[in-house]
Coordinates of C-alpha atoms and ligand atoms in Angstrom, one line a residue:
M147 CA -2.5 175.3 -22.8
K148 CA -1.6 171.7 -22.6
L149 CA -0.7 170.3 -26.2
S150 CA 2.9 171.1 -27.4
Q151 CA 6.1 170.6 -28.8
D152 CA 8.6 172.8 -26.3
L153 CA 11.1 175.6 -27.6
V154 CA 12.6 178.1 -26.2
L155 CA 15.9 180.8 -27.4
A156 CA 15.2 183.9 -28.6
I157 CA 16.6 185.4 -31.7
A158 CA 15.5 188.5 -32.9
V159 CA 14.9 188.6 -36.7
L160 CA 14.4 192.1 -37.8
G161 CA 12.1 193.4 -40.6
T162 CA 10.1 196.0 -41.2
V163 CA 6.6 195.8 -41.7
S164 CA 3.6 197.6 -42.2
H165 CA 0.8 196.7 -40.0
V166 CA -2.8 198.2 -39.6
S167 CA -2.9 200.8 -36.7
W168 CA -4.3 199.7 -33.4
A169 CA -6.0 203.5 -33.6
Q170 CA -7.9 202.8 -36.8
I171 CA -9.4 199.7 -35.2
L172 CA -10.5 200.9 -32.5
R173 CA -11.9 204.3 -34.1
R174 CA -15.6 204.1 -33.1
N175 CA -18.9 206.1 -33.2
P176 CA -18.6 208.0 -29.9
M177 CA -22.5 208.7 -30.4
C178 CA -25.0 206.1 -30.0
C179 CA -27.7 206.2 -32.2
A180 CA -30.2 203.5 -30.5
D181 CA -31.6 204.6 -27.1
G182 CA -31.6 200.7 -25.0
N183 CA -34.6 201.4 -23.3
H184 CA -36.9 202.1 -26.2
I185 CA -35.7 198.8 -27.6
K186 CA -36.5 197.0 -24.4
A187 CA -39.8 199.0 -24.0
E188 CA -41.1 198.5 -27.2
L189 CA -39.0 195.1 -28.9
G190 CA -39.8 193.4 -25.4
P191 CA -42.9 192.9 -25.6
L192 CA -43.2 191.0 -29.4
L193 CA -41.3 188.4 -28.0
S194 CA -41.4 184.9 -27.3
K195 CA -42.0 184.5 -23.4
G196 CA -38.3 182.1 -23.5
A197 CA -36.6 185.0 -25.0
S198 CA -35.4 188.3 -22.8
V199 CA -33.9 191.7 -23.2
S200 CA -30.8 192.7 -21.5
L201 CA -29.2 196.6 -21.6
S202 CA -25.5 197.5 -19.7
S203 CA -27.2 198.0 -16.7
S204 CA -28.6 194.7 -16.2
P205 CA -26.4 192.5 -14.2
E206 CA -26.1 189.9 -16.9
W207 CA -24.4 192.3 -19.0
E208 CA -21.3 191.5 -18.6
D209 CA -21.1 187.8 -19.3
L210 CA -23.5 188.9 -21.8
V211 CA -21.0 191.2 -23.8
E212 CA -17.6 189.0 -22.6
R213 CA -15.5 187.6 -25.9
A214 CA -12.3 185.7 -26.2
T215 CA -11.2 188.9 -28.1
S216 CA -12.3 191.3 -25.6
P217 CA -11.1 194.4 -24.9
R218 CA -9.1 194.4 -28.7
V219 CA -12.1 193.3 -30.4
E220 CA -15.7 194.1 -29.1
P221 CA -18.7 195.2 -30.8
S222 CA -20.6 197.7 -28.9
F223 CA -24.2 196.6 -28.1
V224 CA -26.9 198.6 -26.9
A225 CA -29.0 195.6 -26.1
S226 CA -28.8 192.0 -25.8
I227 CA -32.1 189.8 -27.1
E228 CA -31.8 186.3 -26.1
A229 CA -33.7 184.8 -28.5
A230 CA -35.7 181.5 -28.2
T231 CA -37.1 180.9 -31.2
E232 CA -36.6 181.3 -35.1
E233 CA -39.3 184.5 -34.5
D234 CA -37.3 185.6 -32.1
V235 CA -34.8 186.1 -34.6
Q236 CA -36.7 187.7 -36.8
M237 CA -38.6 189.9 -34.9
T238 CA -34.9 191.6 -33.7
S239 CA -33.4 191.4 -37.1
S240 CA -36.3 192.5 -39.5
T241 CA -35.3 195.7 -40.8
R242 CA -39.5 196.5 -41.4
Y243 CA -39.7 196.3 -37.6
I244 CA -36.3 198.0 -36.6
Q245 CA -37.0 201.0 -39.1
V246 CA -40.7 201.3 -38.0
K247 CA -39.6 202.1 -34.9
Y248 CA -36.5 203.5 -34.0
A249 CA -33.7 203.5 -36.8
N250 CA -32.5 205.9 -39.0
E251 CA -31.5 205.4 -42.5
H252 CA -29.3 203.0 -42.2
G253 CA -31.3 201.0 -39.3
I254 CA -29.7 199.4 -36.1
P255 CA -27.0 197.1 -36.7
F256 CA -27.5 193.5 -35.4
L257 CA -25.1 190.8 -34.8
A258 CA -26.1 186.8 -33.6
V259 CA -23.5 185.7 -31.2
T260 CA -23.3 182.2 -29.9
G261 CA -19.8 180.9 -28.8
T262 CA -18.1 184.4 -28.3
H263 CA -14.8 183.2 -30.5
G264 CA -14.9 185.4 -33.7
W265 CA -11.8 187.3 -33.7
P266 CA -11.6 189.2 -37.1
T267 CA -11.2 193.3 -36.1
T268 CA -14.0 193.7 -38.7
L269 CA -16.2 193.4 -35.6
N270 CA -15.0 196.6 -33.8
E271 CA -17.0 198.1 -36.9
L272 CA -20.2 197.5 -35.3
N273 CA -21.7 200.4 -33.2
C274 CA -24.5 201.2 -30.8
G275 CA -26.0 197.4 -32.2
I276 CA -28.5 195.0 -30.5
Q277 CA -26.2 191.2 -29.6
I278 CA -28.8 188.3 -30.8
N279 CA -27.8 186.0 -28.5
M280 CA -28.0 182.8 -29.8
R281 CA -27.4 180.5 -26.9
R282 CA -30.8 179.5 -26.2
M283 CA -31.0 178.2 -28.9
N284 CA -28.8 174.8 -27.7
S285 CA -30.4 171.3 -28.9
T286 CA -28.7 169.1 -30.7
Q287 CA -31.7 165.7 -32.0
L288 CA -29.9 163.0 -33.9
H289 CA -33.2 161.2 -36.4
G290 CA -32.5 157.6 -35.9
G291 CA -32.6 155.9 -38.8
A292 CA -31.8 158.9 -41.5
D293 CA -27.8 159.6 -40.3
T294 CA -29.0 163.4 -39.9
A295 CA -29.2 165.9 -36.8
T296 CA -30.7 168.6 -36.6
I297 CA -28.8 171.2 -34.3
G298 CA -30.0 174.3 -33.3
G299 CA -28.2 178.1 -34.2
G300 CA -26.8 178.5 -30.3
T301 CA -25.7 175.5 -30.1
R302 CA -21.4 175.2 -28.5
Q303 CA -19.4 172.1 -29.6
Y304 CA -19.5 170.1 -26.0
E305 CA -23.5 170.6 -26.0
A306 CA -23.3 168.4 -29.8
V307 CA -20.0 166.1 -29.5
R308 CA -21.8 164.8 -26.2
A309 CA -25.6 164.8 -27.0
L310 CA -24.9 163.2 -30.8
Y311 CA -22.7 160.4 -28.5
E312 CA -25.2 159.7 -25.7
Q313 CA -28.4 159.4 -28.8
G314 CA -26.6 157.3 -30.7
R315 CA -22.9 156.8 -30.7
K316 CA -22.6 159.3 -33.3
A317 CA -20.4 162.8 -34.8
A318 CA -20.7 165.3 -36.7
V319 CA -18.1 166.7 -38.2
T320 CA -17.1 170.1 -35.1
G321 CA -14.4 171.8 -34.4
L322 CA -12.4 171.1 -31.7
C323 CA -12.9 173.2 -28.8
E324 CA -15.6 173.2 -26.6
C325 CA -16.2 176.6 -26.2
V326 CA -16.6 177.8 -29.9
S327 CA -20.3 176.8 -31.0
V328 CA -21.3 174.4 -34.4
I329 CA -22.5 176.5 -36.4
G330 CA -19.2 179.5 -35.9
P331 CA -16.8 177.0 -37.7
L332 CA -19.0 175.6 -40.3
L333 CA -20.5 178.3 -42.0
G334 CA -16.9 179.2 -43.0
G335 CA -16.1 175.5 -44.4
G336 CA -15.1 173.8 -39.9
H337 CA -11.8 172.1 -40.0
S338 CA -12.5 169.3 -37.7
M339 CA -10.8 166.0 -36.0
L340 CA -12.8 163.9 -38.4
Q341 CA -12.2 166.1 -41.6
G342 CA -10.4 162.6 -43.6
R343 CA -12.7 160.8 -43.2
H344 CA -15.7 162.8 -43.6
G345 CA -15.1 166.7 -45.6
F346 CA -15.2 170.1 -43.6
A347 CA -18.0 170.8 -41.4
A348 CA -20.0 172.8 -44.4
D349 CA -19.3 169.2 -46.6
N350 CA -21.5 168.3 -44.3
L351 CA -24.3 170.1 -44.0
V352 CA -27.9 168.9 -45.1
S353 CA -29.7 172.4 -44.8
A354 CA -30.4 175.3 -42.4
R355 CA -33.4 178.0 -41.7
V356 CA -31.3 180.7 -42.5
V357 CA -33.4 184.3 -41.3
L358 CA -32.3 186.7 -43.6
A359 CA -31.9 190.3 -44.0
D360 CA -34.9 191.7 -44.7
G361 CA -36.4 189.2 -41.7
S362 CA -38.2 186.5 -43.4
A363 CA -36.7 182.7 -42.8
I364 CA -36.1 180.6 -45.3
T365 CA -35.0 177.1 -45.7
V366 CA -31.9 176.5 -47.5
S367 CA -31.0 172.8 -49.1
E368 CA -29.8 171.3 -52.4
T369 CA -33.5 171.5 -53.3
Q370 CA -34.6 174.6 -51.8
H371 CA -32.3 178.0 -52.5
A372 CA -29.5 176.4 -54.1
D373 CA -27.6 179.5 -54.9
L374 CA -27.5 180.4 -51.4
F375 CA -27.1 177.0 -49.9
W376 CA -24.1 177.2 -52.0
A377 CA -22.8 180.3 -50.6
I378 CA -23.3 179.5 -46.6
R379 CA -21.5 176.6 -47.2
G380 CA -18.2 178.5 -47.0
A381 CA -18.9 182.3 -47.2
G382 CA -22.0 182.1 -44.5
H383 CA -21.6 184.5 -41.9
N384 CA -22.5 187.0 -44.8
F385 CA -26.0 186.0 -45.5
G386 CA -28.1 185.8 -42.4
V387 CA -28.5 184.0 -38.8
V388 CA -28.7 180.3 -39.0
T389 CA -31.7 179.8 -36.0
S390 CA -32.0 175.6 -37.1
F391 CA -29.7 173.4 -39.1
E392 CA -29.3 169.6 -40.1
V393 CA -26.5 168.2 -40.5
E394 CA -24.8 164.6 -41.6
V395 CA -23.7 162.5 -38.8
H396 CA -21.6 159.3 -38.5
D397 CA -20.1 156.6 -36.5
V398 CA -17.8 156.6 -34.6
A399 CA -14.6 154.5 -33.4
P400 CA -15.1 153.8 -29.3
K401 CA -11.7 154.2 -28.2
W402 CA -9.4 156.8 -29.2
T403 CA -5.1 157.0 -28.4
M404 CA -3.3 159.9 -27.8
V405 CA -0.2 159.8 -28.7
A406 CA 1.7 163.4 -26.8
L407 CA 5.4 164.1 -27.6
A408 CA 7.2 167.3 -26.8
F409 CA 10.6 168.1 -28.6
T410 CA 13.1 170.9 -27.4
H411 CA 13.1 173.1 -30.0
D412 CA 16.6 172.0 -31.3
R413 CA 14.9 169.4 -32.7
L414 CA 13.0 171.3 -35.3
E415 CA 14.1 170.9 -38.8
D416 CA 14.5 167.2 -38.0
F417 CA 11.2 167.5 -36.6
F418 CA 8.9 169.1 -39.7
R419 CA 11.4 167.0 -42.3
T420 CA 9.8 163.8 -40.8
W421 CA 6.3 165.3 -40.5
N422 CA 6.9 165.8 -44.9
R423 CA 8.5 162.7 -45.7
L424 CA 5.4 160.5 -42.9
E425 CA 2.9 163.1 -45.2
A426 CA 4.8 161.9 -48.7
E427 CA 4.8 158.5 -48.0
Y428 CA 1.3 158.0 -46.8
E429 CA -1.7 159.0 -48.4
D430 CA -4.2 159.2 -46.2
P431 CA -3.2 159.5 -42.7
A432 CA -6.7 159.4 -41.1
L433 CA -5.5 160.9 -37.7
V434 CA -4.7 163.5 -36.8
L435 CA -1.7 166.2 -36.3
N436 CA -1.9 168.6 -33.7
G437 CA 1.3 170.2 -32.6
I438 CA 2.0 173.4 -31.0
F439 CA 4.8 175.3 -30.3
V440 CA 4.5 176.5 -26.9
R441 CA 6.8 178.4 -24.2
V442 CA 6.9 175.6 -21.4
P443 CA 8.1 176.0 -17.7
D444 CA 7.2 172.3 -17.4
L445 CA 7.5 170.4 -20.3
D446 CA 3.9 169.3 -21.7
P447 CA 3.0 167.5 -24.5
G448 CA 1.5 167.4 -28.2
H449 CA -0.7 165.2 -30.1
L450 CA -1.1 162.6 -32.6
F451 CA -4.9 161.3 -32.2
Y452 CA -6.1 158.3 -34.3
D453 CA -9.3 156.1 -33.8
G454 CA -8.6 152.5 -32.2
E455 CA -5.8 150.6 -34.6
N456 CA -4.3 152.3 -37.0
S457 CA -0.9 150.8 -38.4
V458 CA -0.1 154.1 -40.2
A459 CA -0.2 156.0 -36.5
D460 CA 1.8 153.6 -35.5
A461 CA 4.6 154.7 -37.9
Y462 CA 3.7 158.2 -37.2
A463 CA 4.3 157.4 -33.7
A464 CA 7.9 155.4 -34.2
A465 CA 9.3 158.0 -36.8
F466 CA 8.0 160.6 -34.3
R467 CA 10.0 158.6 -31.3
A468 CA 12.5 158.5 -33.5
L469 CA 13.6 161.7 -33.2
G470 CA 14.3 162.2 -29.2
P471 CA 11.6 163.5 -27.4
A472 CA 12.2 165.1 -24.5
A473 CA 8.0 163.5 -22.9
D474 CA 6.6 161.4 -24.4
S475 CA 3.2 160.1 -23.3
V476 CA 0.4 157.8 -24.7
V477 CA -3.6 157.9 -23.6
T478 CA -5.7 154.9 -25.1
D479 CA -9.5 153.9 -25.0
I480 CA -10.2 157.4 -24.6
E481 CA -14.1 157.8 -25.5
Y482 CA -15.2 160.0 -28.3
K483 CA -17.0 162.5 -26.3
D484 CA -14.4 162.3 -23.9
L485 CA -11.4 163.2 -26.4
Y486 CA -11.5 167.3 -26.5
V487 CA -11.4 167.1 -22.7
A488 CA -8.5 164.8 -22.2
G489 CA -6.6 166.8 -25.4
G490 CA -6.7 170.2 -24.2
F491 CA -9.8 171.6 -25.5
S492 CA -12.6 171.9 -22.6
K493 CA -14.3 174.5 -22.8
D494 CA -12.7 175.0 -19.2
G495 CA -9.5 175.0 -20.4
P496 CA -7.0 177.7 -21.3
V497 CA -7.3 177.8 -25.1
C498 CA -11.0 179.0 -23.9
R499 CA -10.0 181.6 -21.8
K500 CA -11.9 185.3 -22.5
N501 CA -10.9 188.5 -22.9
E502 CA -7.6 188.1 -23.2
N503 CA -7.7 189.9 -26.2
I504 CA -7.1 186.6 -29.0
L505 CA -5.4 187.4 -32.2
G506 CA -4.6 185.0 -35.1
Y507 CA -2.3 185.4 -38.6
P508 CA -3.0 181.9 -40.2
V509 CA -0.8 180.6 -43.0
S510 CA -2.6 177.1 -45.1
L511 CA 0.1 174.7 -46.5
D512 CA 0.6 171.8 -48.4
G513 CA 3.9 170.8 -46.1
W514 CA 6.9 172.3 -44.1
N515 CA 9.4 174.7 -45.6
A516 CA 11.6 173.9 -42.3
T517 CA 13.9 177.0 -42.7
A518 CA 11.5 179.0 -43.1
M519 CA 9.5 177.1 -39.6
R520 CA 12.7 178.3 -38.2
A521 CA 13.0 181.8 -38.5
G522 CA 9.7 181.8 -37.6
F523 CA 9.7 180.0 -34.6
E524 CA 12.6 182.9 -33.6
I525 CA 10.0 185.3 -33.7
Y526 CA 7.9 183.7 -31.7
A527 CA 10.5 183.0 -29.3
E528 CA 11.3 186.1 -29.1
L529 CA 7.5 187.2 -28.9
T530 CA 7.1 185.1 -26.1
A531 CA 10.4 185.9 -24.1
D532 CA 8.2 188.8 -22.7
P533 CA 6.1 187.9 -20.5
R534 CA 2.9 189.9 -20.9
F535 CA 2.8 187.1 -24.7
A536 CA 4.4 184.2 -23.1
T537 CA 1.3 182.2 -22.8
S538 CA 1.0 182.3 -26.8
I539 CA 1.1 179.4 -28.6
W540 CA 1.4 178.6 -32.8
L541 CA -0.5 176.3 -34.4
L542 CA 0.5 173.6 -36.2
E543 CA -2.2 171.8 -37.5
S544 CA -2.8 168.9 -40.1
Y545 CA -6.0 167.0 -39.4
G546 CA -5.6 165.0 -41.9
R547 CA -6.1 165.3 -46.5
G548 CA -8.9 162.7 -47.3
K549 CA -12.5 163.6 -47.9
A550 CA -12.0 167.0 -47.2
R551 CA -9.7 166.9 -49.8
E552 CA -11.2 164.9 -52.6
I553 CA -14.4 166.8 -52.5
P554 CA -15.4 168.8 -55.6
P555 CA -14.6 172.4 -54.8
D556 CA -17.5 173.5 -56.9
T557 CA -19.9 172.0 -54.2
N558 CA -19.8 174.2 -52.0
A559 CA -17.5 177.7 -50.9
V560 CA -15.5 176.7 -48.6
A561 CA -12.1 177.8 -50.8
P562 CA -10.2 175.7 -53.3
E563 CA -7.3 176.7 -51.2
E564 CA -8.6 175.7 -48.1
R565 CA -8.9 171.9 -49.4
A566 CA -5.9 171.8 -51.5
L567 CA -3.1 173.3 -48.9
H568 CA -4.4 170.8 -45.7
V569 CA -1.8 171.9 -43.1
L570 CA -2.8 175.1 -41.5
I571 CA -1.0 176.9 -39.0
S572 CA -1.4 180.1 -37.3
P573 CA 0.5 182.1 -34.0
I574 CA -2.6 182.5 -31.7
M575 CA -1.9 185.4 -29.4
W576 CA -3.4 185.9 -25.8
W577 CA -2.5 188.9 -23.1
Q578 CA -4.1 190.7 -21.1
G579 CA -5.3 194.6 -21.5
A580 CA -6.0 197.4 -23.6
D581 CA -2.1 198.6 -23.4
P582 CA -2.3 200.4 -27.4
A583 CA 1.2 199.5 -27.2
D584 CA 0.8 195.7 -26.5
A585 CA -2.0 194.9 -29.3
E586 CA 0.5 197.1 -31.5
K587 CA 3.2 195.0 -30.4
A588 CA 0.8 191.6 -31.2
Y589 CA -0.3 192.8 -34.8
A590 CA 3.6 193.4 -35.6
Y591 CA 4.7 190.2 -34.3
G592 CA 2.0 188.4 -35.5
E593 CA 2.9 189.6 -39.5
R594 CA 6.7 189.1 -38.9
M595 CA 5.7 184.9 -38.5
Q596 CA 3.4 185.1 -41.1
E597 CA 5.6 186.5 -43.6
A598 CA 8.8 184.3 -42.3
V599 CA 6.5 181.4 -43.1
R600 CA 4.9 182.7 -45.9
R601 CA 8.8 183.1 -47.6
G602 CA 9.3 179.4 -46.9
S603 CA 6.1 179.0 -50.3
S604 CA 6.0 178.8 -53.1
G605 CA 2.1 178.2 -53.3
P606 CA -0.6 181.0 -53.5
S607 CA -1.0 182.7 -49.9
H608 CA -4.0 181.5 -47.9
S609 CA -6.2 182.6 -45.2
Y610 CA -8.0 180.7 -43.9
V611 CA -11.5 182.7 -42.8
N612 CA -12.2 181.4 -39.9
Y613 CA -8.9 182.6 -38.2
A614 CA -8.1 185.7 -40.6
T615 CA -7.3 188.9 -38.9
G616 CA -10.5 190.8 -40.6
E617 CA -7.7 193.0 -43.3
E618 CA -7.1 190.7 -45.4
S619 CA -8.7 190.8 -49.7
L620 CA -11.3 189.0 -50.2
P621 CA -9.0 186.4 -53.1
E622 CA -7.1 185.4 -49.8
V623 CA -9.2 184.4 -48.0
Y624 CA -12.5 183.0 -50.1
G625 CA -10.2 181.9 -52.6
R626 CA -8.4 183.3 -55.7
D627 CA -11.4 182.0 -58.6
R628 CA -12.7 185.5 -59.7
A629 CA -15.7 183.9 -61.1
R630 CA -16.6 182.3 -57.5
I631 CA -15.7 185.7 -56.2
R632 CA -18.3 187.4 -58.5
R633 CA -20.7 184.1 -58.0
L634 CA -20.6 185.1 -54.0
L635 CA -21.2 189.2 -54.6
E636 CA -24.2 188.5 -56.5
L637 CA -25.4 186.2 -54.4
K638 CA -25.0 188.9 -51.5
A639 CA -26.9 191.4 -53.9
V640 CA -29.6 189.7 -54.4
Y641 CA -29.8 188.4 -50.6
D642 CA -28.3 191.1 -48.0
P643 CA -28.1 194.7 -50.3
E644 CA -27.9 196.1 -47.5
N645 CA -24.7 194.8 -46.0
R646 CA -26.3 194.0 -42.6
F647 CA -24.5 190.8 -42.0
G648 CA -21.2 193.0 -42.9
Y649 CA -18.9 192.6 -39.9
Y650 CA -18.4 188.7 -39.9
A651 CA -15.5 187.9 -42.8
P652 CA -17.1 190.5 -45.1
L653 CA -17.8 190.4 -48.8
S654 CA -17.4 193.7 -48.5
R655 CA -16.5 195.9 -46.0
R656 CA -19.1 199.0 -44.6
T657 CA -16.0 201.6 -43.9
Ligands
FAD972 C1 -10.2 178.9 -28.8 C2 -10.9 178.7 -31.0 C3 -10.6 177.4 -31.1 C4 -11.6 177.2 -32.4 N1 -11.2 176.0 -32.7 C5 -11.6 175.9 -34.4 C6 -11.5 174.9 -34.9 O1 -11.2 173.7 -34.5 N2 -12.2 174.4 -36.4 C7 -12.5 175.7 -36.9 O2 -13.0 175.5 -38.4 N3 -12.4 176.7 -36.4 C8 -12.2 176.8 -35.2 N4 -11.7 177.9 -34.5 C9 -12.6 179.6 -35.4 C10 -14.0 179.6 -35.1 O3 -14.5 178.6 -36.3 C11 -14.3 180.7 -35.1 O4 -13.4 181.7 -34.8 C12 -15.5 180.8 -35.0 O5 -16.8 182.3 -35.3 C13 -16.1 181.1 -34.1 O6 -17.5 181.2 -33.9 P1 -18.1 181.2 -32.3 O7 -19.6 181.3 -33.0 O8 -17.5 180.2 -31.4 O9 -18.2 182.6 -32.4 P2 -19.3 184.1 -32.4 O10 -18.0 185.3 -31.8 O11 -20.3 183.8 -31.6 O12 -19.5 184.1 -33.8 C14 -18.7 184.2 -35.1 C15 -19.4 185.1 -35.8 O13 -20.7 184.1 -36.8 C16 -21.4 184.8 -36.7 N5 -22.5 183.7 -36.2 C17 -22.7 183.4 -34.6 N6 -23.3 183.0 -35.0 C18 -24.1 182.6 -35.8 C19 -25.6 181.8 -36.2 N7 -26.5 180.8 -35.5 N8 -25.8 182.1 -37.4 C20 -25.3 183.0 -38.4 N9 -24.4 183.5 -37.8 C21 -23.8 183.0 -37.3 C22 -21.6 185.5 -36.6 O14 -21.4 186.9 -37.6 C23 -20.2 186.2 -35.5 O15 -19.8 187.5 -35.6 C24 -11.3 178.4 -33.1 C25 -11.5 179.7 -32.3 C26 -10.4 179.7 -31.3 C27 -10.6 181.1 -31.0
NAG973 C1 -29.9 176.0 -23.4 O1 -31.3 176.4 -23.9 C2 -32.2 175.8 -22.8 C3 -33.9 176.7 -23.9 O2 -33.6 177.8 -24.6 C4 -31.8 177.5 -21.9 O3 -32.5 177.3 -20.8 C5 -30.5 177.2 -21.2 O4 -30.1 178.6 -20.2 C6 -29.7 177.0 -22.4 N1 -27.7 176.9 -22.1 C7 -27.2 177.9 -22.0 C8 -25.8 177.2 -21.9 O5 -27.3 179.2 -22.4
NAG974 C1 11.8 177.3 -47.7 O1 12.2 179.0 -47.3 C2 13.6 179.9 -47.5 C3 13.1 181.3 -47.0 O2 12.8 181.0 -45.2 C4 13.7 180.0 -49.1 O3 14.9 180.0 -49.1 C5 13.5 178.5 -49.6 O4 13.6 178.5 -50.8 C6 12.5 177.4 -49.0 N1 12.7 175.7 -50.1 C7 11.4 176.1 -50.0 C8 12.1 174.0 -50.7 O5 10.8 176.4 -51.1

């Protein structure tokens, strides 16, 4: 991991926490209900020429099912369909087809997969299912003059970022990590380097093609199925498979600057107080603050990004420099398409690694409480003193208030808390192997870190839906306004009455 604030120090902060039981999470149905060979024989001929069906005996199987969360979170599949067209997705997800051909009364479950970075435990509730692998539906087309682009449902961040930049020096509002899909973050809101100027990724959706639970494909937009269009922008993983979508695109500054500063842990309180002071002083900073706690043997810094000339950024950099960073570097003239590699978010970098159980425990805040951050830091330091967890980090993100906060909360299903609480933090824990004791430790420490930070905040507790563990309540991730939750549940009853899209950030649990 590249960016960072430095740390180190281990102090025990003890507390009893009730945490999710690993055994519970791993409980799966050992009896597989569907036969992959049947699926291949029956479904295969119905798919387009570009599609293929793989089974666990196929050489490509491991690549297809491997996830960032494996082995902790691993939906179980009997077949993977690499869909090449919208009809392939319809054919595979269609209840008509699946019920007629194989299934018991519940049908065979299925899950769309694009970036394989989703981490909620609820994905483990998928047994003996069909993976609808979306990667062959990767495409990005800029519409000249219209300032929109159409992006395929299987596109990852790096493909869209590079294509839009090359086609017209434009950018869509995407996430930071190159390995993550464009649609996955968007369906839950979508935090972005560009959110201060242009709002969340979901706020930039113009229309989408969605394959519903019954296998039909529809277009949703402000004028077509407007109710569903509202819902998929924030709670979208619950309603269908998006095969392609149109988003607004924006001019992007040609040159960016990245200031990378690292501090030792003794500067922690000053660091967070300075950050608070700067945000109070400068209404809309239009810059990206991306910090982390990281255990660093060789000090390696963390970040402040901004485009072009930016006097606010200069003031931020100067204020942080006054704290005496242990490392300080500046990279100028970074082209937008290269910013993510420069920042350490490359698809080939450690942040995108797979098979290391990735787990987060998010908290959203409207500012920092240095005392609470110190308490959290000490728990983090204790965890990472264990070599098995030493590469775990703690993300400290503030991508700008600006537009993301200004958009009226009624616009779409992004939780109002997501707009109001601009500071997004989460430990990101990585460890190797399938030892339940290691997972128990990660869960216990994750909860302690989350609670330590929450004790410092008087605001409503809120977790970003795309960083959620999977064990939160609906109001915690979708917002505390009961009318909004009711509206989402009513739409769910209309568009997915059998809860086929019930594995990722589900509006209703299957068990
Ligand atoms: C390294 C890393 C970096 C991240 N960076 C950011 C960030 O900068 N901003 C941010 O907001 N979030 C970020 N996240 C969180 C991210 O939004 C979620 O993890 C998201 O679910 C990842 O989507 P994916 O396609 O990569 O993963 P997948 O596991 O493939 O997909 C997640 C879920 O999305 C659904 N899905 C996938 N494809 C489709 C489709 N075509 N149509 C409909 N549903 C689909 C499925 O329900 C699936 O279970 C990051 C996560 C990680 C691990
Ligand atoms: C992108 O889509 C094309 C066309 O379906 C496919 O050939 C290619 O393998 C896909 N790319 C990746 C990385 O999967
Ligand atoms: C900061 O957090 C501590 C707990 O760590 C709490 O006691 C204190 O009241 C908080 N301060 C503010 C201003 O909220």
